């Protein structure tokens, strides 16, 4: 803990609920490592209180916050400015308070890409990507992949209209990304996997032990890279099936880590101590699963 005094800078997380978050452990470990007189707290903010909470950032002199479920999209109208990514995605996971102006960023997609680069040494440029899911996480990942210059992006979701909407938005704003809609029927999904270099599960399917396997192991070809945004459990059924086939896999911990590292950089303009932040996350996970 820092020596809290009149100069301590306050950062935090707005969500509802927030009790299971790992973010305070990750950011406070980073502040301690760099000997910053700063503190990161989680705030349980009811949706009907979000506007008041955002206004209070200025009133109380809070330097920045992250946003999690259910606030990422709802917060947009309350901000003064959005980064390019946040504008495209239509959602914000980081607010920087800059001389009374509230600037919204979205580091989720960049977090995923950095995890891919640093964790698996994979550059998504020119690759064919298949994203399962068209919700918040999928949108952030798909737009960032599109900005990165991937060859094509396939999107499926059981909510077909949501997948259609995301595909249209991607093609409208970043035509070079060649986004394509895929029906969520198993045979369509498995046919598409055959054409993909990287498969990303951006649905919550896999969080529970009883969840089904999203696609059969035999549909995974030998060069496929399989990613899951889920980090708890660390190896979902999907990742276990891919590992069983000897494929490269990545869970969602890297995405969580690097989205946090980028928020940290946006707030402090200092290089985040990524290894310290990773260790803090792993400790939290071990604690929760003990
Ligand atoms: P979300 O907005 O609810 O989106 C999930 C989407 O997947 C929904 O459209 C859902 O449709 C769809 N879906 C559910 N089952 C499906 C299936 N079998 N096949 C195809 N589509 C299916 O959720 P989210 O906020 O994007 O979060 C998704 C997951 O990402 C969660 O597990 C979350 O914890 C994780 N996440 C991780 C990170 C990280 O840093 N690693 C960051 C953000 C989120 P319905 O709504 O109709 O069910």
Short mmCIF file of N, CA, C and O in Angstrom, two decimals, residues 88-143:
data_model
loop_
_atom_site.label_atom_id
_atom_site.label_comp_id
_atom_site.label_asym_id
_atom_site.label_seq_id
_atom_site.Cartn_x
_atom_site.Cartn_y
_atom_site.Cartn_z
N UNK A 88 -15.13 3.78 -33.12
CA UNK A 88 -15.49 2.68 -34.01
C UNK A 88 -16.25 1.59 -33.26
O UNK A 88 -17.28 1.09 -33.72
N UNK A 89 -15.73 1.20 -32.11
CA UNK A 89 -16.31 0.10 -31.34
C UNK A 89 -17.63 0.54 -30.68
O UNK A 89 -18.52 -0.26 -30.47
N UNK A 90 -17.72 1.83 -30.37
CA UNK A 90 -18.92 2.34 -29.70
C UNK A 90 -18.93 1.98 -28.24
O UNK A 90 -19.99 1.87 -27.61
N UNK A 91 -17.75 1.74 -27.68
CA UNK A 91 -17.65 1.35 -26.27
C UNK A 91 -16.31 1.82 -25.71
O UNK A 91 -15.33 1.94 -26.45
N UNK A 92 -16.31 2.06 -24.41
CA UNK A 92 -15.13 2.63 -23.74
C UNK A 92 -14.79 1.75 -22.54
O UNK A 92 -15.67 1.39 -21.77
N UNK A 93 -13.50 1.39 -22.42
CA UNK A 93 -13.11 0.66 -21.20
C UNK A 93 -12.14 1.47 -20.34
O UNK A 93 -11.78 1.04 -19.26
N UNK A 94 -11.73 2.64 -20.84
CA UNK A 94 -10.79 3.48 -20.09
C UNK A 94 -11.17 4.95 -20.25
O UNK A 94 -11.35 5.42 -21.38
N UNK A 95 -11.27 5.66 -19.14
CA UNK A 95 -11.46 7.12 -19.21
C UNK A 95 -10.21 7.78 -18.65
O UNK A 95 -9.73 7.41 -17.57
N UNK A 96 -9.68 8.72 -19.42
CA UNK A 96 -8.58 9.55 -18.94
C UNK A 96 -9.16 10.92 -18.62
O UNK A 96 -9.86 11.51 -19.45
N UNK A 97 -8.89 11.41 -17.41
CA UNK A 97 -9.35 12.75 -17.05
C UNK A 97 -8.20 13.70 -17.33
O UNK A 97 -7.14 13.62 -16.69
N UNK A 98 -8.40 14.57 -18.32
CA UNK A 98 -7.32 15.43 -18.77
C UNK A 98 -7.75 16.88 -18.62
O UNK A 98 -8.52 17.38 -19.45
N UNK A 99 -7.27 17.52 -17.58
CA UNK A 99 -7.64 18.92 -17.29
C UNK A 99 -9.14 19.12 -17.46
O UNK A 99 -9.58 19.91 -18.29
N UNK A 100 -9.91 18.34 -16.77
CA UNK A 100 -11.37 18.48 -16.75
C UNK A 100 -12.08 17.89 -17.96
O UNK A 100 -13.30 17.86 -18.00
N UNK A 101 -11.31 17.46 -18.96
CA UNK A 101 -11.96 16.80 -20.10
C UNK A 101 -11.92 15.28 -19.89
O UNK A 101 -10.90 14.74 -19.46
N UNK A 102 -13.02 14.64 -20.22
CA UNK A 102 -13.10 13.18 -20.05
C UNK A 102 -12.93 12.52 -21.42
O UNK A 102 -13.75 12.72 -22.32
N UNK A 103 -11.83 11.78 -21.56
CA UNK A 103 -11.51 11.19 -22.86
C UNK A 103 -11.66 9.67 -22.77
O UNK A 103 -11.05 9.02 -21.90
N UNK A 104 -12.49 9.12 -23.67
CA UNK A 104 -12.77 7.69 -23.65
C UNK A 104 -11.90 6.91 -24.63
O UNK A 104 -11.76 7.30 -25.79
N UNK A 105 -11.32 5.83 -24.15
CA UNK A 105 -10.50 4.95 -25.00
C UNK A 105 -11.05 3.53 -24.90
O UNK A 105 -11.77 3.20 -23.96
N UNK A 106 -10.65 2.68 -25.83
CA UNK A 106 -10.96 1.26 -25.69
C UNK A 106 -9.68 0.47 -25.95
O UNK A 106 -9.17 0.47 -27.08
N UNK A 107 -9.15 -0.17 -24.92
CA UNK A 107 -7.88 -0.88 -25.04
C UNK A 107 -8.09 -2.40 -25.13
O UNK A 107 -7.11 -3.15 -25.17
N UNK A 108 -9.35 -2.86 -25.16
CA UNK A 108 -9.60 -4.31 -25.17
C UNK A 108 -9.04 -4.98 -26.43
O UNK A 108 -8.38 -6.01 -26.35
N UNK A 109 -9.33 -4.39 -27.58
CA UNK A 109 -8.87 -4.99 -28.84
C UNK A 109 -7.36 -4.96 -28.96
O UNK A 109 -6.72 -5.94 -29.36
N UNK A 110 -6.78 -3.83 -28.60
CA UNK A 110 -5.31 -3.72 -28.62
C UNK A 110 -4.68 -4.71 -27.65
O UNK A 110 -3.62 -5.26 -27.90
N UNK A 111 -5.37 -4.91 -26.52
CA UNK A 111 -4.89 -5.87 -25.52
C UNK A 111 -4.83 -7.26 -26.12
O UNK A 111 -3.85 -7.98 -25.95
N UNK A 112 -5.86 -7.61 -26.87
CA UNK A 112 -5.88 -8.93 -27.51
C UNK A 112 -4.72 -9.06 -28.51
O UNK A 112 -4.00 -10.05 -28.52
N UNK A 113 -4.56 -8.01 -29.33
CA UNK A 113 -3.50 -8.07 -30.36
C UNK A 113 -2.10 -8.14 -29.76
O UNK A 113 -1.23 -8.87 -30.24
N UNK A 114 -1.90 -7.37 -28.69
CA UNK A 114 -0.58 -7.39 -28.04
C UNK A 114 -0.31 -8.75 -27.41
O UNK A 114 0.82 -9.26 -27.47
N UNK A 115 -1.36 -9.35 -26.84
CA UNK A 115 -1.20 -10.69 -26.25
C UNK A 115 -0.79 -11.68 -27.33
O UNK A 115 0.07 -12.54 -27.12
N UNK A 116 -1.41 -11.55 -28.49
CA UNK A 116 -1.10 -12.43 -29.62
C UNK A 116 0.37 -12.24 -30.05
O UNK A 116 1.10 -13.20 -30.29
N UNK A 117 0.78 -10.96 -30.09
CA UNK A 117 2.16 -10.66 -30.53
C UNK A 117 3.18 -11.09 -29.50
O UNK A 117 4.16 -11.75 -29.81
N UNK A 118 2.96 -10.68 -28.25
CA UNK A 118 3.97 -10.95 -27.21
C UNK A 118 3.90 -12.38 -26.69
O UNK A 118 4.92 -12.96 -26.36
N UNK A 119 2.67 -12.93 -26.63
CA UNK A 119 2.50 -14.27 -26.06
C UNK A 119 2.82 -15.37 -27.07
O UNK A 119 3.54 -16.30 -26.77
N UNK A 120 2.27 -15.21 -28.29
CA UNK A 120 2.44 -16.29 -29.27
C UNK A 120 3.36 -15.88 -30.43
O UNK A 120 3.58 -16.66 -31.34
N UNK A 121 3.84 -14.63 -30.41
CA UNK A 121 4.70 -14.10 -31.49
C UNK A 121 3.99 -14.19 -32.84
O UNK A 121 4.59 -14.57 -33.85
N UNK A 122 2.71 -13.86 -32.82
CA UNK A 122 1.92 -13.91 -34.06
C UNK A 122 1.48 -12.51 -34.44
O UNK A 122 0.94 -11.77 -33.62
N UNK A 123 1.75 -12.16 -35.70
CA UNK A 123 1.31 -10.89 -36.24
C UNK A 123 0.04 -11.18 -37.05
O UNK A 123 0.07 -11.99 -37.98
N UNK A 124 -1.07 -10.53 -36.68
CA UNK A 124 -2.36 -10.85 -37.31
C UNK A 124 -2.48 -10.29 -38.74
O UNK A 124 -3.39 -10.68 -39.49
N UNK A 125 -1.57 -9.39 -39.11
CA UNK A 125 -1.63 -8.77 -40.45
C UNK A 125 -1.72 -9.84 -41.53
O UNK A 125 -0.98 -10.82 -41.48
N UNK A 126 -2.60 -9.61 -42.48
CA UNK A 126 -2.77 -10.51 -43.65
C UNK A 126 -3.32 -11.89 -43.29
O UNK A 126 -3.38 -12.77 -44.14
N UNK A 127 -3.69 -12.08 -42.05
CA UNK A 127 -4.21 -13.40 -41.64
C UNK A 127 -5.74 -13.43 -41.81
O UNK A 127 -6.40 -12.38 -41.84
N UNK A 128 -6.27 -14.63 -41.90
CA UNK A 128 -7.71 -14.82 -41.97
C UNK A 128 -8.18 -15.22 -40.56
O UNK A 128 -7.69 -16.19 -39.99
N UNK A 129 -9.14 -14.44 -40.03
CA UNK A 129 -9.52 -14.63 -38.62
C UNK A 129 -11.01 -14.98 -38.54
O UNK A 129 -11.83 -14.36 -39.22
N UNK A 130 -11.32 -15.91 -37.69
CA UNK A 130 -12.72 -16.29 -37.47
C UNK A 130 -13.07 -15.97 -36.01
O UNK A 130 -12.50 -16.55 -35.09
N UNK A 131 -13.99 -15.02 -35.84
CA UNK A 131 -14.40 -14.62 -34.49
C UNK A 131 -15.78 -15.20 -34.20
O UNK A 131 -16.73 -14.93 -34.93
N UNK A 132 -15.88 -15.99 -33.14
CA UNK A 132 -17.19 -16.51 -32.72
C UNK A 132 -17.71 -15.57 -31.63
O UNK A 132 -17.07 -15.39 -30.59
N UNK A 133 -18.86 -14.95 -31.90
CA UNK A 133 -19.42 -13.95 -31.00
C UNK A 133 -19.40 -12.59 -31.68
O UNK A 133 -18.51 -12.32 -32.51
N UNK A 134 -20.41 -11.77 -31.36
CA UNK A 134 -20.45 -10.42 -31.94
C UNK A 134 -20.84 -9.42 -30.86
O UNK A 134 -21.39 -8.36 -31.14
N UNK A 135 -20.56 -9.77 -29.59
CA UNK A 135 -20.87 -8.88 -28.47
C UNK A 135 -19.73 -7.91 -28.21
O UNK A 135 -18.92 -7.62 -29.11
N UNK A 136 -19.64 -7.44 -26.98
CA UNK A 136 -18.67 -6.39 -26.63
C UNK A 136 -17.22 -6.77 -26.92
O UNK A 136 -16.49 -6.02 -27.58
N UNK A 137 -16.81 -7.95 -26.43
CA UNK A 137 -15.41 -8.35 -26.61
C UNK A 137 -15.11 -8.56 -28.10
O UNK A 137 -14.06 -8.13 -28.60
N UNK A 138 -16.05 -9.21 -28.80
CA UNK A 138 -15.86 -9.49 -30.22
C UNK A 138 -15.70 -8.20 -31.01
O UNK A 138 -14.84 -8.09 -31.90
N UNK A 139 -16.54 -7.21 -30.71
CA UNK A 139 -16.49 -5.94 -31.44
C UNK A 139 -15.13 -5.29 -31.29
O UNK A 139 -14.52 -4.82 -32.26
N UNK A 140 -14.64 -5.25 -30.04
CA UNK A 140 -13.34 -4.61 -29.78
C UNK A 140 -12.23 -5.35 -30.54
O UNK A 140 -11.38 -4.72 -31.18
N UNK A 141 -12.27 -6.67 -30.49
CA UNK A 141 -11.23 -7.47 -31.15
C UNK A 141 -11.33 -7.31 -32.66
O UNK A 141 -10.32 -7.09 -33.35
N UNK A 142 -12.54 -7.41 -33.20
CA UNK A 142 -12.71 -7.37 -34.66
C UNK A 142 -12.29 -6.01 -35.23
O UNK A 142 -11.60 -5.96 -36.25
N UNK A 143 -12.67 -4.92 -34.59
CA UNK A 143 -12.27 -3.60 -35.11
C UNK A 143 -10.75 -3.43 -35.04
O UNK A 143 -10.14 -2.88 -35.96
#
